[in-house]
Every structure is written in structure tokens, then in C-alpha cells.
CSV table of C-alpha atoms and ligand atoms in Angstrom, one decimal:
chain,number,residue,atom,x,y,z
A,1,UNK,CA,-138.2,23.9,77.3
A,2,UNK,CA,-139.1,20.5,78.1
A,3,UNK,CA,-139.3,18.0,75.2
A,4,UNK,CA,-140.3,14.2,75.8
A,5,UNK,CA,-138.5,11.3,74.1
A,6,UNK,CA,-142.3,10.1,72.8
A,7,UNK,CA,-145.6,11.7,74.1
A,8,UNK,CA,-148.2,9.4,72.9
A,9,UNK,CA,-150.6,11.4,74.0
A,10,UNK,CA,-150.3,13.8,71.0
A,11,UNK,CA,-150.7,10.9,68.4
A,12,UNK,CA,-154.3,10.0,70.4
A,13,UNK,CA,-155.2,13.9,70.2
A,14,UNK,CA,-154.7,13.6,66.4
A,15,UNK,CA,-156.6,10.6,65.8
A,16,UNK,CA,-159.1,10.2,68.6
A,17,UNK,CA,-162.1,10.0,66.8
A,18,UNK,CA,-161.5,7.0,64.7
A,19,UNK,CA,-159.5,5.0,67.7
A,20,UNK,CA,-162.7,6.1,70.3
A,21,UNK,CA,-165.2,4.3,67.7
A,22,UNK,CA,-163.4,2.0,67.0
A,23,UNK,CA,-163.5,0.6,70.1
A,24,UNK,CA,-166.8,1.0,70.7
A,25,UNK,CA,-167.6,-1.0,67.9
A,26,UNK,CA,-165.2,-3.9,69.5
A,27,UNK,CA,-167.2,-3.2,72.7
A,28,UNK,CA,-170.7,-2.7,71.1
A,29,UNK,CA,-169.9,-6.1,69.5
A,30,UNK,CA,-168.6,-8.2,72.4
A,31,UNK,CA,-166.0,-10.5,70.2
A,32,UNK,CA,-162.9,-10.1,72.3
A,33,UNK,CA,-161.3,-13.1,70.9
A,34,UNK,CA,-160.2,-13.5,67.0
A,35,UNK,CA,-162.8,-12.5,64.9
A,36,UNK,CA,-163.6,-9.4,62.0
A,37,UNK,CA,-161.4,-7.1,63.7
A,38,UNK,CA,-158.7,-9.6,64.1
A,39,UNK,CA,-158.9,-11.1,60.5
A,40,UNK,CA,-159.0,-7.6,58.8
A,41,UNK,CA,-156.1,-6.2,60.6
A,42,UNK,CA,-154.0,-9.4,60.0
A,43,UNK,CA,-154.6,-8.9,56.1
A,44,UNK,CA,-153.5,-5.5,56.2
A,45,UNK,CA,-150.0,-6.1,57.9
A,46,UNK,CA,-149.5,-8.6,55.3
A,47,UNK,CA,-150.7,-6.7,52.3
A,48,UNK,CA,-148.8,-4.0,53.7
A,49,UNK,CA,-145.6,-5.6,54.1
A,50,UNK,CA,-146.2,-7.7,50.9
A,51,UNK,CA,-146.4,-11.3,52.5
A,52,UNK,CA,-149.2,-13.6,51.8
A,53,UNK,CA,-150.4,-14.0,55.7
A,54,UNK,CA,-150.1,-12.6,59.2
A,55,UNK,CA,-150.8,-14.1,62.2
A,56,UNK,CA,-151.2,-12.1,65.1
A,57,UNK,CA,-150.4,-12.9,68.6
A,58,UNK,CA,-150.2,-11.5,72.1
A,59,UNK,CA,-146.8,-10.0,72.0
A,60,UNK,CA,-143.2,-9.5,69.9
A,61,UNK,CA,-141.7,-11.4,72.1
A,62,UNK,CA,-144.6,-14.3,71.5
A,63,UNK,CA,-144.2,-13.5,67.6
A,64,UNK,CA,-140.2,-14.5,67.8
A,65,UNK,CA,-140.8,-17.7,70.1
A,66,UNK,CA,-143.8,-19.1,67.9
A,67,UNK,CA,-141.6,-18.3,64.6
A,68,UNK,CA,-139.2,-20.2,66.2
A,69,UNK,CA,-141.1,-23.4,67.4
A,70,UNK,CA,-142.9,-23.2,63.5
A,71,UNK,CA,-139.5,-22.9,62.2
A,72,UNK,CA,-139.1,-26.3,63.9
A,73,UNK,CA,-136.4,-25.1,66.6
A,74,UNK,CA,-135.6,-26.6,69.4
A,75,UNK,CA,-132.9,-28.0,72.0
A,76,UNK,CA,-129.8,-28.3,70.9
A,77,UNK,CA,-130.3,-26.2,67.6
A,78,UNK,CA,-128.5,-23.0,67.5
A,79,UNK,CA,-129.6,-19.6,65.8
A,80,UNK,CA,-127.5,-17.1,64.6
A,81,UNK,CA,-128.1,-13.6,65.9
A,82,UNK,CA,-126.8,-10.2,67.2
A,83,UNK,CA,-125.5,-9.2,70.9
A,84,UNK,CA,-126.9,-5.7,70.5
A,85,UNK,CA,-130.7,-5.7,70.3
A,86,UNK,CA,-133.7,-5.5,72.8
A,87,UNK,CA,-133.3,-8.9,75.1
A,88,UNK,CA,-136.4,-10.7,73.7
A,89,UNK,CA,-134.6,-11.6,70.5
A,90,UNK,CA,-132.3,-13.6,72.5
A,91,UNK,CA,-134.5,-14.3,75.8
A,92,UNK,CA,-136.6,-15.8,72.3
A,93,UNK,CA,-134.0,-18.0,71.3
A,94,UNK,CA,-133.7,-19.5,75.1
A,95,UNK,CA,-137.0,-19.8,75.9
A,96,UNK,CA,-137.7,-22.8,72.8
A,97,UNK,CA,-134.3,-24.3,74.7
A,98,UNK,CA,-132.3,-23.5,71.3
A,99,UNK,CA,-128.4,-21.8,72.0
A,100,UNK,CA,-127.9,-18.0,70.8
A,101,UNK,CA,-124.6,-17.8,68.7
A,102,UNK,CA,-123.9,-14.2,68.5
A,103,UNK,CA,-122.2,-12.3,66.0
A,104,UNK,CA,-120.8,-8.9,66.3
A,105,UNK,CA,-122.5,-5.9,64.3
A,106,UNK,CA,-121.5,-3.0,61.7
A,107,UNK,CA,-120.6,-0.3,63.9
A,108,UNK,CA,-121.9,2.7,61.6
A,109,UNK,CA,-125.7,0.4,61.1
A,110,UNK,CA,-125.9,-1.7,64.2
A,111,UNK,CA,-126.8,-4.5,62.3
A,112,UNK,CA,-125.4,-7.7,62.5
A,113,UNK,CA,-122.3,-8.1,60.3
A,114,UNK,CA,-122.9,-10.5,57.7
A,115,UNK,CA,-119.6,-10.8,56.9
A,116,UNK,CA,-118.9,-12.3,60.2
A,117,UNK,CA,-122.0,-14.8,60.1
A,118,UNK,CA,-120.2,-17.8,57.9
A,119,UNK,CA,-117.6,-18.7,60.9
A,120,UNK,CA,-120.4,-19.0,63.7
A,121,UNK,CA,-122.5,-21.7,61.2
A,122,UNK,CA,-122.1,-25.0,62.8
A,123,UNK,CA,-124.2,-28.0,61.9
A,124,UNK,CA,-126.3,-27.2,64.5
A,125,UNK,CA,-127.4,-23.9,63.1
A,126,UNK,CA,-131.4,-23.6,62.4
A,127,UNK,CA,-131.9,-20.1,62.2
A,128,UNK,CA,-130.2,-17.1,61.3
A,129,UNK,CA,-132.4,-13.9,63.4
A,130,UNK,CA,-131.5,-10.6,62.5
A,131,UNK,CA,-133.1,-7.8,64.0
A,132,UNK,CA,-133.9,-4.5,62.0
A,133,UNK,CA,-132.2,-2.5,65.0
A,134,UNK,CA,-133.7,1.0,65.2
A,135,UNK,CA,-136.2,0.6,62.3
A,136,UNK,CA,-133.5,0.0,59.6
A,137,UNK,CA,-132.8,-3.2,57.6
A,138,UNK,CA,-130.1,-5.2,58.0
A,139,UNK,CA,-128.4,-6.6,55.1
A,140,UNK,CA,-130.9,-9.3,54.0
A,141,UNK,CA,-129.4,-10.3,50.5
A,142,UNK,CA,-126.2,-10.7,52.3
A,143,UNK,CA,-127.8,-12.9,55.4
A,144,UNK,CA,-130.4,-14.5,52.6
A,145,UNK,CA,-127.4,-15.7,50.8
A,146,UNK,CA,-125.6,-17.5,53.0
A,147,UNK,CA,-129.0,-18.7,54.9
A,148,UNK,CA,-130.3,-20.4,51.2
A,149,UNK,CA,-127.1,-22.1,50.5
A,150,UNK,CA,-127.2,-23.9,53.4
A,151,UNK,CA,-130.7,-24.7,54.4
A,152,UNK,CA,-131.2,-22.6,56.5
A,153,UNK,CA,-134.6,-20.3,57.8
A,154,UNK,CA,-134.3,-16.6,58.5
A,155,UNK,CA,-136.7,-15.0,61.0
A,156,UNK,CA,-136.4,-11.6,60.8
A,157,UNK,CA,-136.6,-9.5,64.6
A,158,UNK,CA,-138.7,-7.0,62.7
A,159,UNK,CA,-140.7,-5.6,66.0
A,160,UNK,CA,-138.9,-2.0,65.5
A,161,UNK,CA,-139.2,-1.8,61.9
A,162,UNK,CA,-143.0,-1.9,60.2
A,163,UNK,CA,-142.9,0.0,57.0
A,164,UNK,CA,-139.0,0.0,57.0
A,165,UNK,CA,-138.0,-1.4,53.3
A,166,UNK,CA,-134.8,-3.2,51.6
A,167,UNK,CA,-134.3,-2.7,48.1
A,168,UNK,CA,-137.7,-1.6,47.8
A,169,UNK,CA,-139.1,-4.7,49.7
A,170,UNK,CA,-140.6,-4.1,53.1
A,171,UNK,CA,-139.4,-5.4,56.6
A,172,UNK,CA,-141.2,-8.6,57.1
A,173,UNK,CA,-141.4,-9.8,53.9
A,174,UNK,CA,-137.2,-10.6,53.5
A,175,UNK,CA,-137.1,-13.7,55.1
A,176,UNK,CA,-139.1,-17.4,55.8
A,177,UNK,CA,-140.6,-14.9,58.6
A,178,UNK,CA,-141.0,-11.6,60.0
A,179,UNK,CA,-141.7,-11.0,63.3
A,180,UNK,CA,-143.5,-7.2,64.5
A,181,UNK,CA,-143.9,-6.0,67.8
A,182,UNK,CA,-147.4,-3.5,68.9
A,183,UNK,CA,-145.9,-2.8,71.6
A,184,UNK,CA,-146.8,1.2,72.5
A,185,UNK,CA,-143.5,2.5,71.9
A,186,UNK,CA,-143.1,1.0,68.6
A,187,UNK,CA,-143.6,2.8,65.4
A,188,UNK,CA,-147.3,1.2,65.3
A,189,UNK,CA,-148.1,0.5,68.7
A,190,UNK,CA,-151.6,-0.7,70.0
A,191,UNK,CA,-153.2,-0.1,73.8
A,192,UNK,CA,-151.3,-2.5,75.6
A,193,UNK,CA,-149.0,-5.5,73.9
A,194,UNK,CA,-149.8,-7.2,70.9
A,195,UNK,CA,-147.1,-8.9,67.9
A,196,UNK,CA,-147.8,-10.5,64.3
A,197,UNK,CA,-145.7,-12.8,62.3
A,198,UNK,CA,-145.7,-12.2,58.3
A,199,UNK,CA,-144.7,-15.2,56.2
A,200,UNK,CA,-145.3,-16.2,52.4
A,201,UNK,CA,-145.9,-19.8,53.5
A,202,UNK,CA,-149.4,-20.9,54.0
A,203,UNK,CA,-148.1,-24.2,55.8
A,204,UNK,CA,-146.7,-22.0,57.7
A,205,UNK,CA,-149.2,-19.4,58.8
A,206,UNK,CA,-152.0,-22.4,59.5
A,207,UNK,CA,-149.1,-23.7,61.9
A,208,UNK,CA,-148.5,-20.3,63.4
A,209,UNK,CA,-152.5,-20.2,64.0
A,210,UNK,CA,-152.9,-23.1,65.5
A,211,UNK,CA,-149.6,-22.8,68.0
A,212,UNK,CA,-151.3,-19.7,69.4
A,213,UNK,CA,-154.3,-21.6,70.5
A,214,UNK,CA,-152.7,-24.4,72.4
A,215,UNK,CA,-152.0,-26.4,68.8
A,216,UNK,CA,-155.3,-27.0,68.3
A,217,UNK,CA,-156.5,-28.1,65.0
A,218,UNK,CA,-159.7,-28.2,65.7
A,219,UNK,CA,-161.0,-27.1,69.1
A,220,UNK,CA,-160.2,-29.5,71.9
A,221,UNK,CA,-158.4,-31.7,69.7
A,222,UNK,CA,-154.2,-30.7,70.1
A,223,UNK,CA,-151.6,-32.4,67.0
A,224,UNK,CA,-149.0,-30.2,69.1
A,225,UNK,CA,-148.2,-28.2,72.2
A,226,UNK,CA,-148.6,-24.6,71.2
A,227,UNK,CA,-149.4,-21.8,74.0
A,228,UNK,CA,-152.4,-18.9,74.8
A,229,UNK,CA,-151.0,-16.3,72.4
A,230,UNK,CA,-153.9,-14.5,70.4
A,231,UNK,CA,-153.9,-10.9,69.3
A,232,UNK,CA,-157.2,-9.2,71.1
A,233,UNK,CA,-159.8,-7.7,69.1
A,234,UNK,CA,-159.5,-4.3,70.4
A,235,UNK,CA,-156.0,-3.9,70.1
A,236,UNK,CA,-156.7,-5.1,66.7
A,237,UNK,CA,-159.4,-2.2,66.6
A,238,UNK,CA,-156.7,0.4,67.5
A,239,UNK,CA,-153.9,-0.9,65.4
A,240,UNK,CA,-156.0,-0.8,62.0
A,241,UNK,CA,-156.8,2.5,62.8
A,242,UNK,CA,-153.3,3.6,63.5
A,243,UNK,CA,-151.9,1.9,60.7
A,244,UNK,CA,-154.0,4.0,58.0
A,245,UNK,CA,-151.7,6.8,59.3
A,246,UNK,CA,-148.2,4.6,59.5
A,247,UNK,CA,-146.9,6.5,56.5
A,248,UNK,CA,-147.5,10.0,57.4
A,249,UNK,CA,-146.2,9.3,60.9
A,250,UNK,CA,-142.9,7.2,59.7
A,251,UNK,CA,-142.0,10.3,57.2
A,252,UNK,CA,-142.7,12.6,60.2
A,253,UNK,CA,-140.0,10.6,61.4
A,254,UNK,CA,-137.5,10.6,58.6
A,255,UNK,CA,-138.1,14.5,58.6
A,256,UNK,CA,-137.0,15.3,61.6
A,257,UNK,CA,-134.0,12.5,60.9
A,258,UNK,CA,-133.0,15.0,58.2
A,259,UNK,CA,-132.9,17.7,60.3
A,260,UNK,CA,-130.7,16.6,62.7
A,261,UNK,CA,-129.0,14.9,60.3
A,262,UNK,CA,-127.8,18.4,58.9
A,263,UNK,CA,-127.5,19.8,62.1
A,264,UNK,CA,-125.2,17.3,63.5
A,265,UNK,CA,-123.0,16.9,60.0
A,266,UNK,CA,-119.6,17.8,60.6
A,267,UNK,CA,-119.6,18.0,64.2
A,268,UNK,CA,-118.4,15.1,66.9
A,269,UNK,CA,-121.9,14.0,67.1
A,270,UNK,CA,-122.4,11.0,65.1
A,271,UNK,CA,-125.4,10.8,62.8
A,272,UNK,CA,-127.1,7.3,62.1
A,273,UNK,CA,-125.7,6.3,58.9
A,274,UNK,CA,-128.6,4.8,56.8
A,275,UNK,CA,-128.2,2.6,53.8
A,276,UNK,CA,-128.5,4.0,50.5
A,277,UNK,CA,-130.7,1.3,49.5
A,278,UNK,CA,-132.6,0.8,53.2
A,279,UNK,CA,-135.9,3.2,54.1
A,280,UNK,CA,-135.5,3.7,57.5
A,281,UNK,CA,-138.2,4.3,59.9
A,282,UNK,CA,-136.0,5.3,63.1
A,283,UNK,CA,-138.2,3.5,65.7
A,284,UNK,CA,-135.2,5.1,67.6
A,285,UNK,CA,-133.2,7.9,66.9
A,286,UNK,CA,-129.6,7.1,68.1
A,287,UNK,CA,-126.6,9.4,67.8
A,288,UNK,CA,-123.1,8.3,68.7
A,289,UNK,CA,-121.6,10.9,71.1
A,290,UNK,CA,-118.1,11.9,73.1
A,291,UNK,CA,-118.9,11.6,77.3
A,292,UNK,CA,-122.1,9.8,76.3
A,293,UNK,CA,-123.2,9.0,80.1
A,294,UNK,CA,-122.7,13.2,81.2
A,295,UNK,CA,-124.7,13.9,78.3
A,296,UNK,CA,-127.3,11.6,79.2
A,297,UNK,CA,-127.1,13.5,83.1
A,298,UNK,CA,-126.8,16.8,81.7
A,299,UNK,CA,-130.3,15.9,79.0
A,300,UNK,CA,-132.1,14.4,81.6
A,301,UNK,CA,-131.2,17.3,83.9
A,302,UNK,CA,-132.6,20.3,81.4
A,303,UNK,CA,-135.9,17.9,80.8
A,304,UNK,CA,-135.0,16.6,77.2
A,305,UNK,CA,-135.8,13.2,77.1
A,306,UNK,CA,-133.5,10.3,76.1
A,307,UNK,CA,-132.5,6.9,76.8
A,308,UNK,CA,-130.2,3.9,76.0
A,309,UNK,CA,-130.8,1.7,73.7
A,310,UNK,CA,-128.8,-0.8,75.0
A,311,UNK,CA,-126.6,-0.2,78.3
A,312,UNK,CA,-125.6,-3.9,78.6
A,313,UNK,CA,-125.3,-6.5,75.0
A,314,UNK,CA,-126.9,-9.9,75.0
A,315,UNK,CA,-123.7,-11.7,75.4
A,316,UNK,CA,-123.0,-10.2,78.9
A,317,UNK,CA,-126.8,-10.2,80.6
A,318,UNK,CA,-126.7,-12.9,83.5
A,319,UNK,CA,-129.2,-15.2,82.4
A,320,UNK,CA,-126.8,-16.1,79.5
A,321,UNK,CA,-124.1,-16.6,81.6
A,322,UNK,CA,-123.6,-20.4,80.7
A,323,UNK,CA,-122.6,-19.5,77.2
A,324,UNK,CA,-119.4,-18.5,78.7
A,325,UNK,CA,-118.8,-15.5,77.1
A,326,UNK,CA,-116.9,-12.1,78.2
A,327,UNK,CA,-116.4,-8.7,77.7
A,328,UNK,CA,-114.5,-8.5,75.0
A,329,UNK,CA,-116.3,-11.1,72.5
A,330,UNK,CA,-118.1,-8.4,70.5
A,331,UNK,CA,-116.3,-5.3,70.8
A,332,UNK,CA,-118.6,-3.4,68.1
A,333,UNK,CA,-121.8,-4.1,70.1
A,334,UNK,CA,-119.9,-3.3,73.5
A,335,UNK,CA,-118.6,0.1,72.4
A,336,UNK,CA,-122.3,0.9,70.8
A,337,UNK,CA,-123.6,0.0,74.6
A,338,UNK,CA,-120.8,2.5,75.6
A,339,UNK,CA,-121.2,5.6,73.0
A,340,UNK,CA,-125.1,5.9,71.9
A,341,UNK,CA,-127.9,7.8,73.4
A,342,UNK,CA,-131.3,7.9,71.9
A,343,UNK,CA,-132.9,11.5,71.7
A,344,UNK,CA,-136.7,12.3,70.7
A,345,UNK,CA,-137.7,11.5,67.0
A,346,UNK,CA,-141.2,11.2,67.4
A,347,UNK,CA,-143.2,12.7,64.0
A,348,UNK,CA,-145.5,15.0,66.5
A,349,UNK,CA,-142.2,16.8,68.0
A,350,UNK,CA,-142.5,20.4,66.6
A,351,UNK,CA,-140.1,22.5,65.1
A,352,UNK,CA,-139.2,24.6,68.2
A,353,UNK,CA,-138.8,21.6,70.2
A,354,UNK,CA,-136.4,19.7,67.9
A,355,UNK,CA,-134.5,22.5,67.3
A,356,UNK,CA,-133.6,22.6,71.3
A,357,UNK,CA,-132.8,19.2,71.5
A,358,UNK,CA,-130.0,19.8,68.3
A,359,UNK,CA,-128.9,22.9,69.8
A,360,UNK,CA,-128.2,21.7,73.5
A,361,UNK,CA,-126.8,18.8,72.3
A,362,UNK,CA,-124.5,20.7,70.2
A,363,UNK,CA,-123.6,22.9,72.9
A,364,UNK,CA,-122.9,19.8,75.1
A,365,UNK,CA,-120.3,18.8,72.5
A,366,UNK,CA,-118.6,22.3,72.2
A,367,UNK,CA,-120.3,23.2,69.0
A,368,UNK,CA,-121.7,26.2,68.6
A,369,UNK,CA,-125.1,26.2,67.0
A,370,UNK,CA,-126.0,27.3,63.8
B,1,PLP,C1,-139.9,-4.6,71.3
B,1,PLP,C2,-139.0,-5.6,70.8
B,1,PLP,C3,-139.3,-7.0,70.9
B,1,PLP,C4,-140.4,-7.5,71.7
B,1,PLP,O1,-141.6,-7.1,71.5
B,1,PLP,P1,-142.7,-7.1,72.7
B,1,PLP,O2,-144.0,-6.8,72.0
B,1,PLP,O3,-142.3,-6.0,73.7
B,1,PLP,O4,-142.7,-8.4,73.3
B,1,PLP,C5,-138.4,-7.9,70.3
B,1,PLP,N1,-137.3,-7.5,69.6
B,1,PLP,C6,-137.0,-6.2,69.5
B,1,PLP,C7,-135.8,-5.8,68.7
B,1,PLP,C8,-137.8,-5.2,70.1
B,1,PLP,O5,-137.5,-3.9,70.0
């Protein structure tokens, strides 16, 4: 039996109706840029994830670089953040000329340590990103805490967690902003890219919406240098449809998270250890395995999809050379690079098919199954 790490296709099956007129009503219309679609969707995320606005833009990635340049970042400011997340929370960071500090993360959460965050604060620190790795918090009173005391913003890398909540307070709405992602794979992903930044501040937000079209305050007149970064109507379209199911889908999710969960208990697969006050809406399922890389040969070989989520941390990627680290630095996030493998989680995998992944992983590890 072949079973995909995330087949899209069932999810547009389920739903095609309301996504196909949707569209057509974008089309039928002809406003491509802002407008209704945009406006409506943007109140949503934010009444969803309990902020006061949403702004969307063109990407994740966009969402952390204009949080960052609204946050007031720049060269020679540093931000706080983890080695072991998708490369745009650093390639973010960069980009606005500001200096990634890294800081190592809880091996059983992936989250960044906050317990290690107070000795990488300099004077130069602006921002402290955390990234909600895998669709569960990280520890935000904790990070919030040492943030507050000493002036300091909090963007939260939210793009793999929409709907994931803290202490009963969603993803998005924990820090001065949150940042989500559209992108396909995500938990709500549109027809292409697409990224929204949440924020209780309505200086803020009007900022945020005028950086995305070029600064403008008024058209053709600029008080800043901003960039093209809008969300597009249709992908607006899709993503208001889709997120009228985000619930059902993310407890799809935490379903089958159970099941392997009690599949996998006592055995040398490791389970991801979630929070007893986080809601956790595994973006990714990741389990922490003996001979991780001949597992990943021998899944790939009988057709059960899986991935790595991430081979190589931030603090050893080329680009970031200059900051003159080595193996070594963040041994958490290194041996999480080296022991984790990412197997299907989707809500639309049946029961058959997630049974077969447990059971050939199981029998991968020596365990018989049960
Ligand atoms: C997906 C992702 C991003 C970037 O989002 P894009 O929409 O692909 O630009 C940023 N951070 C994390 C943790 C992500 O998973």
C-alpha cells in the first residue's frame, strides 16, 4: 500500500464546490487586487486567532520580513531566534540586514529553550522570533517574560501553526505579532503562496498595510520604502473557504496523532511530546527514530511517504557562514537534524493507510505490531 505524506487532492475532492465558486465569483468580479475578498478573509484570521487586525501579504516569508521592518528592525539590531526551523525565519532576519542570534531548542518540543534566551540578549537585541515548530507553541509566557522586561518585541514564526493555542490563546495572538504562512502544505494553505500578519496594534497593522504597497500612504505618495507584497483576491477566495473547515481538518490531525501516539508508546520510536497546556495542530508529524536515514530509504522504498524536517540547522546553512558558527554550537537542534523523520499526518489519511505506516515503522524498529 502506497500512502502519501499529504495528498491535497483529497482535501479539494471534499470541498470542491465551495473553492470552484468561489473563484468564479473572484473571476466573475475581476478585483484581483485587495478588495471584498481580501478584507473579509483578513477579519477572519484575526477574529479567529483573537487579534484585532490581519494584514495579508504575498507570502510567510514576506509576513516575517514586513513584521520585522514594522517592528523597526534593521542593521545592526539582532533577533533572537531558533537554529532548527524552516530557513525563512532566519533568511527573514538577514534579509532587513539585522544578525540572527540563535539559541538552542528543547529537545523533547523543538522549540526554542527559553531558558537559554537571557545569555544571548545583548543591547543590540530587537526581537525575540520563535517559531511554533511543527504546529505547537513554544513557551510564550516564558519568552513574553523576559521580552517585556526588557523592551523588547516578539514576532511569533507562526506560518506552521494556525489554530494551534497556548493556554487557551491561539498562535498569533501571543506576541506584538504573528506571522502565518498559506503556503499549500501548511495546515491552511491557499492555490499558490500567500502569508498574514495578526497584531493587536492598529498603528501597527496601518503600517503593515501600507509596507506592502511600496509605503504608500496614499497612492503615489511614499512616507517609507515598503515592497509589492499584497495577498491576491483569489487566494483570499480559496483560503476563506478552507478556513470554515480548519477545525475539522486540524482534529483530523490530532486523531491520527493519538493513534500513533498509542501505537508507538513504549517502543524506540519517539512520539512528539506535546504540552499539557499547548493544542497542537501537527503541521508535521515528526517522530524521533534509531537509524533514522535507513528508515527514511527503506519508507521511501515501500512507497510511504516522509521527509525531513530539517536535514541541516540555520546555524550551519552557507549563507550564514559569516556568523562564524560550527557544528557543535547547538547540539539539541543538530541531533534533531540527525534523529527525526516526518511521516503522513494528513486528516484525509484513512484508517487502513495509517495503520501501515505505524506497523512498518514498527517493524523497521524490531517491534512487532500490535
Ligand atoms: C512555511 C514557513 C515559512 C515561510 O512561509 P512561505 O509562505 O513559504 O514563505 C516561514 N517559517 C516557517 C517555520 C515555515 O514553516
Amino acid at each position: 500500500m502506497k500512502v502519501p505524506l499529504l495528498d491535497l487532492k483529497r482535501q479539494y475532492q471534499d470541498v470542491k464546490g465551495e473553492i470552484d465558486a468561489a473563484i468564479a465569483e473572484v473571476v466573475e468580479s475581476q478585483v484581483f487586487k485587495l478588495g471584498p475578498k481580501v478584507a473579509a478573509f483578513e477579519e477572519s484570521v484575526a477574529t479567529y486567532s483573537g487579534t484585532k487586525r490581519a494584514v495579508g501579504v504575498a507570502s510567510g516569508t514576506d509576513a516575517l520580513i514586513l513584521a520585522l521592518m514594522a517592528a523597526g528592525v534593521g542593521r545592526d539590531d539582532e533577533v533572537v531566534t531558533t537554529p532548527y526551523s524552516f530557513f525563512a525565519t532566519a533568511g527573514a532576519i538577514v534579509r532587513v540586514g539585522a544578525k540572527p542570534v540563535f539559541v538552542d531548542i528543547d529537545p523533547s518540543t523543538y522549540n526554542i529553550d527559553p531558558s537559554k534566551i537571557e545569555p544571548a540578549l545583548t543591547e543590540r537585541t530587537k526581537v525575540i522570533m520563535p517559531v511554533h515548530l511543527y504546529g505547537q507553541c513554544a513557551d510564550m509566557d516564558a519568552i513574553n517574560e523576559i521580552a517585556s522586561t526588557r523592551g523588547i518585541q516578539v514576532i511569533e514564526d507562526a506560518a506552521q501553526a494556525i489554530g494551534a493555542a497556548y493556554r487557551g490563546r491561539r498562535a498569533g495572538s501571543l506576541g506584538d505579532f504573528g506571522c502565518f504562512s498559506f503556503f499549500p502544505s501548511k495546515n491552511l494553505g491557499g492555490y499558490g503562496d500567500g502569508g498574514m500578519i495578526a497584531t493587536d496594534s492598529s498603528k501597527a497593522a496601518d503600517l503593515l498595510v501600507s509596507l506592502r504597497e511600496h509605503g504608500q500612504t496614499q497612492m503615489y505618495h511614499h512616507w517609507t520604502v515598503g515592497t509589492n507584497s499584497r495577498l491576491d483576491a483569489l487566494q483570499a477566495a480559496v483560503l476563506a473557504v478552507k478556513l470554515r473547515h480548519l477545525e475539522v481538518w486540524s482534529d483530523g490531525r490530532a486523531g491520527n496523532a493519538a493513534y500513533y501516539e498509542e501505537r508507538f508508546e513504549g517502543t524506540p520510536v519517539v512520539a512528539p511530546h506535546c504540552e499539557d497546556w499547548n493544542r497542537h495542530i501537527y503541521n508535521q508529524y515528526i517522530v524521533r527514530v534509531p537509524r533514522r536515514d535507513e528508515l527514511l530509504k527503506h519508507l521511501r522504498e515501500v512507497g510511504i511517504g516522509c521527509a525531513i524536517y530539517y536535514p541541516l540547522p540555520l546555524h550551519m546553512q552557507r549563507c550564514v557562514e559569516s556568523l562564524g558558527h560550527a557544528e557543535g554550537d547547538f547540539p539539541d537542534a543538530e541531533r534533531a537534524s540527525r534523529e527525526t523523520i516526518s511521516i503522513p499526518i494528513f486528516s484525509y489519511l484513512t484508517e487502513e493507510e495509517r495503520e501501515h505506516v505505524a506497523t512498518t515503522v514498527l517493524a523497521f524498529v524490531g517491534e512487532r505490531s500490535t
